[in-house]
Coordinates of C-alpha atoms in Angstrom, one line a residue:
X193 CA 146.5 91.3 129.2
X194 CA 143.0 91.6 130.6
X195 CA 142.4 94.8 128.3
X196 CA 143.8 93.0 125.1
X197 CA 141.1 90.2 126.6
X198 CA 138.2 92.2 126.7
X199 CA 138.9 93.9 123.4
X200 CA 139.0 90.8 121.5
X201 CA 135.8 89.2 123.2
X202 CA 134.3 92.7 122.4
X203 CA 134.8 92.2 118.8
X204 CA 134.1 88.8 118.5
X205 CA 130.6 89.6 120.2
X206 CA 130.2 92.3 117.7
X207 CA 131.1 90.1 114.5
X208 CA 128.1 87.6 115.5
X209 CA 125.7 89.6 116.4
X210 CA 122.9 89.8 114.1
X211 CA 122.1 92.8 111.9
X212 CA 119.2 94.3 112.0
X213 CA 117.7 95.5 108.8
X214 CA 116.5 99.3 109.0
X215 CA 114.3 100.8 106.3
X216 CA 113.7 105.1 105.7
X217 CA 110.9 106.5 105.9
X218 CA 109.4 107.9 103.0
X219 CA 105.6 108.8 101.8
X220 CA 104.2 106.3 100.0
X221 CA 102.4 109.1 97.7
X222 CA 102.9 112.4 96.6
X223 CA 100.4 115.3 96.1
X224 CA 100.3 118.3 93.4
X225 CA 98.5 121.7 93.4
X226 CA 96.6 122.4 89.9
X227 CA 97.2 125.9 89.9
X228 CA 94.3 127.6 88.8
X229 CA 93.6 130.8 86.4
X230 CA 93.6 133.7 89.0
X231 CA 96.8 131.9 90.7
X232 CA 98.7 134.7 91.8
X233 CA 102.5 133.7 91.5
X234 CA 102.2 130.6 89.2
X235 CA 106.1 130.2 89.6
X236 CA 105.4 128.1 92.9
X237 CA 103.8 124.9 93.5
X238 CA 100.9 125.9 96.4
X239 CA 97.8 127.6 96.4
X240 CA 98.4 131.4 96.2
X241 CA 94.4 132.5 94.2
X242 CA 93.0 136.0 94.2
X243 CA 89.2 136.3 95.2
X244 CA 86.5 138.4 94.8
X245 CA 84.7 138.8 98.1
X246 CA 82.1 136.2 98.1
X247 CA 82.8 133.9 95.8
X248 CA 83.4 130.1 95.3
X249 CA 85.8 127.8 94.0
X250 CA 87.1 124.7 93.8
X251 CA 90.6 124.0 94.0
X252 CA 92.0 120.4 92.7
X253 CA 95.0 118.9 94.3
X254 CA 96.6 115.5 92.0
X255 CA 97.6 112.7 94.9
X256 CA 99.7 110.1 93.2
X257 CA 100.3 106.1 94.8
X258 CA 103.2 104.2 92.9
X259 CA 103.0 101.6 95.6
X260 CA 101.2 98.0 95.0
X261 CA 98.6 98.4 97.7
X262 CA 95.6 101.2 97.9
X263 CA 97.1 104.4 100.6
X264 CA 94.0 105.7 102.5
X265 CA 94.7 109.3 103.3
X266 CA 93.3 111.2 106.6
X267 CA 92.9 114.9 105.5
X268 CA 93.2 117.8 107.6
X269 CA 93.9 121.6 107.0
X270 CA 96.3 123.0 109.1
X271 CA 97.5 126.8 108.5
X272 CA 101.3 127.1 108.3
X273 CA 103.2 128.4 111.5
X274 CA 106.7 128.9 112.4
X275 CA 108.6 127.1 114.6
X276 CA 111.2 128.5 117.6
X277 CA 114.1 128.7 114.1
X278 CA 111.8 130.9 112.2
X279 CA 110.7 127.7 109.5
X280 CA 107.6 127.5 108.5
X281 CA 106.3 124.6 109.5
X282 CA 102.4 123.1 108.0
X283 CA 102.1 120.3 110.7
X284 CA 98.7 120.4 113.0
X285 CA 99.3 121.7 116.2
X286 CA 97.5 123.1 119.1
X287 CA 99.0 126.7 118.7
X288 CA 95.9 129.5 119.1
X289 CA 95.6 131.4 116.2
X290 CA 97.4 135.5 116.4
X291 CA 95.3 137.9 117.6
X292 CA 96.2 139.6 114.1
X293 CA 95.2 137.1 112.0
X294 CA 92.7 138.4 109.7
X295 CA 91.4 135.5 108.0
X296 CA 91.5 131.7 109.2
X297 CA 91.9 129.2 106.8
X298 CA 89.8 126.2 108.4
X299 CA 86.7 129.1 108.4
X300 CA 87.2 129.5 104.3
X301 CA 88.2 126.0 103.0
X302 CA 86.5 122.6 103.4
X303 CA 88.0 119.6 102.4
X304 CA 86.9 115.8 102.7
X305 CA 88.1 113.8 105.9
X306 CA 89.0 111.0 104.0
X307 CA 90.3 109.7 100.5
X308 CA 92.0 106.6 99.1
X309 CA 94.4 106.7 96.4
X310 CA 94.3 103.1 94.2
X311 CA 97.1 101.0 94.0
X312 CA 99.7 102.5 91.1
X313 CA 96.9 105.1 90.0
X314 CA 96.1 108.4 91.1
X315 CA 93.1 110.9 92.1
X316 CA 91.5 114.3 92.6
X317 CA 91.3 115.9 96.1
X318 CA 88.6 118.7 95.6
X319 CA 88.7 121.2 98.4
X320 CA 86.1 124.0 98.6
X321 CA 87.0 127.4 99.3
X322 CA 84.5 130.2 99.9

């Protein structure tokens, strides 16, 4: 009797409980490499250019806001790693660079700390590679 008791309080409890209203989290913008002429593979959608030594160039990345209200972005360049599962991961993180690697990213591209997308419009991020 006590069990059939405590079941039935348990579901009553649960019946009037409030809900609480969850939302997902998504990006509220969405970014796209112009490839440029001396991309190397232009079936993929990231930077993969062929340089001579020495020079400059200028690569344009197209950031996209669909939401009502201006998105101000914080930029940073982080080369890709791979985590403990082998996936390349392009997160920021405190990971020294491989004694191997030959060439450092941060030391060849610059790029703006900051930019703001407008409300339902869009805009260039320039970032400078030398």
């Amino acid at each position: 009797m006590k069990k059939k008791l405590f079941c039935f309080i348990t579901l009553i409890v649960m019946l009037i409980m409030p809900a609480t209203q969850v939302f997902a989290s998504e990006l509220n913008f969405a970014a796209k490499a112009e490839l440029p002429d001396n991309q190397v593979n232009p079936d993929v959608s990231y930077f993969d250019i062929k340089m001579n030594p020495g020079a400059q160039q200028t690569l344009h990345v197209q950031l996209r806001n669909e939401t009502e209200k201006p998105v101000t972005l914080d930029v940073e360049l982080a080369s890709a790693t791979t985590n403990l599962n082998g996936v390349v991961e392009y997160t920021p993180n405190t990971i020294k660079p491989a004694k191997s690697l030959q060439f450092n990213m941060k030391d060849y591209v610059k790029a703006p700390k900051q930019t703001v997308i407008p409300a339902k419009g869009s805009t260039v991020l320039d970032l400078a590679v030398k």
